[in-house]
Amino acid sequence: MYNKLILWDWLIVLLFTSQVHAQTYSVATEEDDFIARVLFDAFAHEYHFDVRFNRLPSHKAILQSVKTGESDFAVNITYSRHSAANFRIKTM
């Protein structure tokens, strides 16, 4: 739970510190993740940015889309040491 909160906090900070008015963010979600789409649409409306959803079949595909730059965010992905090493994130 703590790691998920950190990811949402990071997203909110990113949205506030970037110039979001003309920005379009690409968000990787699983094909059936309705709640993530509702939340990101609400953020987009409130903070005046556009969002494009990449609906993908698995967590592995979601992470790969972020790694290759196809997506800006991965939804519902929990922090792990393996992912941190894969994305060169410093571990705590």
PDB file of C-alpha atoms in Angstrom:
ATOM      1  CA  MET A   1       0.000   0.000   0.000  1.00  0.00           C
ATOM      2  CA  TYR A   2       2.799   2.401   0.915  1.00  0.00           C
ATOM      3  CA  ASN A   3       4.492   1.915  -2.462  1.00  0.00           C
ATOM      4  CA  LYS A   4       1.256   2.589  -4.339  1.00  0.00           C
ATOM      5  CA  LEU A   5       0.800   5.836  -2.405  1.00  0.00           C
ATOM      6  CA  ILE A   6       4.318   6.898  -3.351  1.00  0.00           C
ATOM      7  CA  LEU A   7       3.535   6.278  -7.024  1.00  0.00           C
ATOM      8  CA  TRP A   8       0.333   8.363  -6.861  1.00  0.00           C
ATOM      9  CA  ASP A   9       2.168  11.127  -4.995  1.00  0.00           C
ATOM     10  CA  TRP A  10       4.838  11.119  -7.695  1.00  0.00           C
ATOM     11  CA  LEU A  11       2.170  11.365 -10.399  1.00  0.00           C
ATOM     12  CA  ILE A  12       0.515  14.338  -8.704  1.00  0.00           C
ATOM     13  CA  VAL A  13       3.860  16.129  -8.263  1.00  0.00           C
ATOM     14  CA  LEU A  14       4.708  15.510 -11.915  1.00  0.00           C
ATOM     15  CA  LEU A  15       1.374  16.906 -13.044  1.00  0.00           C
ATOM     16  CA  PHE A  16       1.760  20.045 -10.929  1.00  0.00           C
ATOM     17  CA  THR A  17       5.368  20.730 -11.900  1.00  0.00           C
ATOM     18  CA  SER A  18       5.071  20.250 -15.639  1.00  0.00           C
ATOM     19  CA  GLN A  19       3.309  22.428 -18.147  1.00  0.00           C
ATOM     20  CA  VAL A  20       0.190  20.342 -18.436  1.00  0.00           C
ATOM     21  CA  HIS A  21      -2.002  22.684 -20.440  1.00  0.00           C
ATOM     22  CA  ALA A  22      -0.863  21.429 -23.826  1.00  0.00           C
ATOM     23  CA  GLN A  23       0.477  18.089 -22.632  1.00  0.00           C
ATOM     24  CA  THR A  24      -0.820  14.657 -23.577  1.00  0.00           C
ATOM     25  CA  TYR A  25       0.131  11.753 -21.335  1.00  0.00           C
ATOM     26  CA  SER A  26       0.070   8.163 -22.437  1.00  0.00           C
ATOM     27  CA  VAL A  27      -1.133   5.783 -19.716  1.00  0.00           C
ATOM     28  CA  ALA A  28      -0.678   2.010 -19.895  1.00  0.00           C
ATOM     29  CA  THR A  29      -3.562   0.056 -18.364  1.00  0.00           C
ATOM     30  CA  GLU A  30      -4.830  -3.473 -18.542  1.00  0.00           C
ATOM     31  CA  GLU A  31      -7.638  -3.857 -21.030  1.00  0.00           C
ATOM     32  CA  ASP A  32     -10.347  -4.148 -18.348  1.00  0.00           C
ATOM     33  CA  ASP A  33      -9.101  -1.490 -15.894  1.00  0.00           C
ATOM     34  CA  PHE A  34     -12.116   0.794 -15.880  1.00  0.00           C
ATOM     35  CA  ILE A  35     -11.281   2.483 -12.545  1.00  0.00           C
ATOM     36  CA  ALA A  36      -7.832   3.672 -13.682  1.00  0.00           C
ATOM     37  CA  ARG A  37      -9.380   5.222 -16.782  1.00  0.00           C
ATOM     38  CA  VAL A  38     -12.011   7.030 -14.683  1.00  0.00           C
ATOM     39  CA  LEU A  39      -9.338   8.371 -12.294  1.00  0.00           C
ATOM     40  CA  PHE A  40      -7.002   9.560 -15.048  1.00  0.00           C
ATOM     41  CA  ASP A  41      -9.889  11.146 -16.944  1.00  0.00           C
ATOM     42  CA  ALA A  42     -10.814  13.041 -13.750  1.00  0.00           C
ATOM     43  CA  PHE A  43      -7.193  14.203 -13.296  1.00  0.00           C
ATOM     44  CA  ALA A  44      -7.072  15.256 -16.950  1.00  0.00           C
ATOM     45  CA  HIS A  45     -10.270  17.260 -16.660  1.00  0.00           C
ATOM     46  CA  GLU A  46      -9.280  18.930 -13.380  1.00  0.00           C
ATOM     47  CA  TYR A  47      -5.707  19.819 -14.385  1.00  0.00           C
ATOM     48  CA  HIS A  48      -6.272  20.538 -18.096  1.00  0.00           C
ATOM     49  CA  PHE A  49      -4.231  17.898 -19.841  1.00  0.00           C
ATOM     50  CA  ASP A  50      -5.048  15.155 -22.312  1.00  0.00           C
ATOM     51  CA  VAL A  51      -4.691  11.466 -21.649  1.00  0.00           C
ATOM     52  CA  ARG A  52      -4.375   8.606 -24.106  1.00  0.00           C
ATOM     53  CA  PHE A  53      -4.818   5.053 -22.839  1.00  0.00           C
ATOM     54  CA  ASN A  54      -2.756   2.143 -24.069  1.00  0.00           C
ATOM     55  CA  ARG A  55      -4.874  -0.902 -23.232  1.00  0.00           C
ATOM     56  CA  LEU A  56      -2.521  -3.846 -22.841  1.00  0.00           C
ATOM     57  CA  PRO A  57      -3.064  -7.541 -21.998  1.00  0.00           C
ATOM     58  CA  SER A  58      -0.691  -7.979 -19.030  1.00  0.00           C
ATOM     59  CA  HIS A  59       1.500  -6.331 -16.397  1.00  0.00           C
ATOM     60  CA  LYS A  60       4.551  -7.416 -18.379  1.00  0.00           C
ATOM     61  CA  ALA A  61       3.249  -5.607 -21.481  1.00  0.00           C
ATOM     62  CA  ILE A  62       2.477  -2.511 -19.397  1.00  0.00           C
ATOM     63  CA  LEU A  63       6.014  -2.356 -17.991  1.00  0.00           C
ATOM     64  CA  GLN A  64       7.497  -2.945 -21.434  1.00  0.00           C
ATOM     65  CA  SER A  65       5.480  -0.047 -22.878  1.00  0.00           C
ATOM     66  CA  VAL A  66       6.893   2.298 -20.211  1.00  0.00           C
ATOM     67  CA  LYS A  67      10.402   0.976 -20.705  1.00  0.00           C
ATOM     68  CA  THR A  68      10.238   1.577 -24.465  1.00  0.00           C
ATOM     69  CA  GLY A  69       8.642   5.022 -24.063  1.00  0.00           C
ATOM     70  CA  GLU A  70       5.328   4.028 -25.615  1.00  0.00           C
ATOM     71  CA  SER A  71       3.608   4.982 -22.321  1.00  0.00           C
ATOM     72  CA  ASP A  72       4.395   7.681 -19.762  1.00  0.00           C
ATOM     73  CA  PHE A  73       2.748   5.918 -16.800  1.00  0.00           C
ATOM     74  CA  ALA A  74       2.009   2.371 -15.729  1.00  0.00           C
ATOM     75  CA  VAL A  75      -1.193   1.937 -13.734  1.00  0.00           C
ATOM     76  CA  ASN A  76      -1.564  -0.630 -10.928  1.00  0.00           C
ATOM     77  CA  ILE A  77       2.051  -1.695 -10.934  1.00  0.00           C
ATOM     78  CA  THR A  78       3.542  -2.222  -7.500  1.00  0.00           C
ATOM     79  CA  TYR A  79       7.162  -1.403  -6.743  1.00  0.00           C
ATOM     80  CA  SER A  80       9.512  -4.378  -6.620  1.00  0.00           C
ATOM     81  CA  ARG A  81      13.290  -4.701  -6.503  1.00  0.00           C
ATOM     82  CA  HIS A  82      13.181  -6.475  -9.876  1.00  0.00           C
ATOM     83  CA  SER A  83      11.312  -3.575 -11.491  1.00  0.00           C
ATOM     84  CA  ALA A  84      13.597  -1.075  -9.794  1.00  0.00           C
ATOM     85  CA  ALA A  85      16.646  -2.815 -11.236  1.00  0.00           C
ATOM     86  CA  ASN A  86      14.982  -3.008 -14.630  1.00  0.00           C
ATOM     87  CA  PHE A  87      14.271   0.736 -14.629  1.00  0.00           C
ATOM     88  CA  ARG A  88      17.451   1.704 -12.746  1.00  0.00           C
ATOM     89  CA  ILE A  89      15.528   3.044  -9.747  1.00  0.00           C
ATOM     90  CA  LYS A  90      17.532   3.389  -6.550  1.00  0.00           C
ATOM     91  CA  THR A  91      16.192   1.090  -3.852  1.00  0.00           C
ATOM     92  CA  MET A  92      15.570   2.235  -0.303  1.00  0.00           C
TER      93      MET A  92
END
